[in-house]
């Protein structure tokens, strides 16, 4: 069974502050993918990143960075110098990596991030 | 990223009627499409997985006769909510992927309100 936990239900920060969204996962699979998605108020899900379990290197993309720690089963997401447009619900998700599987995503409960001007 | 278009974005229907939601992959052929349901301030719950040309696989607790899914072509899947009731009001969102080794991209979602 797979499980994704996002313990932070809501976070509010002031613009230009850094913010970290936590994600902890459970899986029996030895190989898997981890994802982050952004859901703005309009509702669509925007893909942010996919990371496979083989690769524990941290990744940076502009103001976004991700910290994958297999030892603690965590895949945290940091936004540097937050902006009002970053306000959204952010979902962490997990899927098996093995080919031939349905590769269904298991989502966390989401974190509502509000960036105040 | 790849584009998945979902239509309509909002629909209001009367109790007892049926409503069809379309999910199209615009720039790739989607061998698999997923349908999710999301209640306010909650996460996405997978309803069913459909592979082109075969019957959809429904998650436990999802009524297959109520939520009819058709994936007749590589670019189109439809979800029909039959005999809709107010408790079916929700946000429905689809995703599509080209192969098992590519990530799934999501449509814009459909907000269904049954009155």
Coordinates of C-alpha atoms in Angstrom, one line a residue, chain A residues 10 33 35 37 39 41-47 50 89 91 97-105 107-110 112, chain B residues 32 34 36 38 41-46 49 57 59 91 93 95 97 99-109 111:
Chain A
X10 CA -2.3 25.6 5.3
X33 CA 8.4 8.1 -8.8
X35 CA 5.9 14.2 -8.0
X37 CA 1.8 19.4 -8.6
X39 CA -3.3 23.5 -8.3
X41 CA -7.7 28.5 -7.8
X42 CA -8.7 27.8 -11.4
X43 CA -8.5 24.1 -10.7
X44 CA -6.1 22.6 -13.2
X45 CA -3.2 20.6 -12.0
X46 CA 0.2 21.9 -13.1
X47 CA 3.1 19.4 -13.2
X50 CA 9.1 14.1 -11.3
X89 CA -2.7 24.1 -3.3
X91 CA 0.1 18.2 -4.0
X97 CA 8.1 3.0 -11.3
X98 CA 8.0 -0.6 -12.5
X99 CA 7.0 -0.9 -16.1
X100 CA 3.8 -2.6 -16.9
X101 CA 2.1 -1.4 -13.8
X102 CA -0.8 1.0 -13.9
X103 CA 1.5 3.7 -12.6
X104 CA -1.4 5.2 -10.7
X105 CA -0.7 8.3 -8.7
X107 CA -1.8 12.0 -3.8
X108 CA -1.2 13.6 -0.5
X109 CA -3.9 15.7 1.0
X110 CA -2.4 18.9 -0.3
X112 CA -2.8 25.4 0.7
Chain B
X32 CA -4.2 5.5 -20.7
X34 CA -7.4 8.4 -15.5
X36 CA -10.3 11.6 -10.5
X38 CA -12.0 16.0 -5.8
X41 CA -10.4 21.2 0.2
X42 CA -9.6 17.6 -0.3
X43 CA -7.2 15.5 -2.3
X44 CA -7.8 13.8 -5.6
X45 CA -9.3 10.4 -5.4
X46 CA -8.8 8.0 -8.4
X49 CA -8.4 3.9 -15.1
X57 CA -10.9 -0.4 -14.3
X59 CA -11.6 1.7 -7.9
X91 CA -14.7 18.6 -9.2
X93 CA -10.4 15.9 -13.3
X95 CA -5.3 12.9 -16.7
X97 CA -0.4 9.6 -20.5
X99 CA 3.0 5.3 -22.4
X100 CA 3.5 3.6 -19.0
X101 CA 6.9 5.3 -18.7
X102 CA 5.7 8.9 -19.3
X103 CA 4.1 11.1 -16.8
X104 CA 0.5 11.9 -16.9
X105 CA -0.8 15.4 -17.7
X106 CA -4.0 16.8 -16.3
X107 CA -6.9 18.5 -17.8
X108 CA -8.4 21.7 -16.4
X109 CA -11.1 19.9 -14.5
X111 CA -16.9 21.5 -11.8

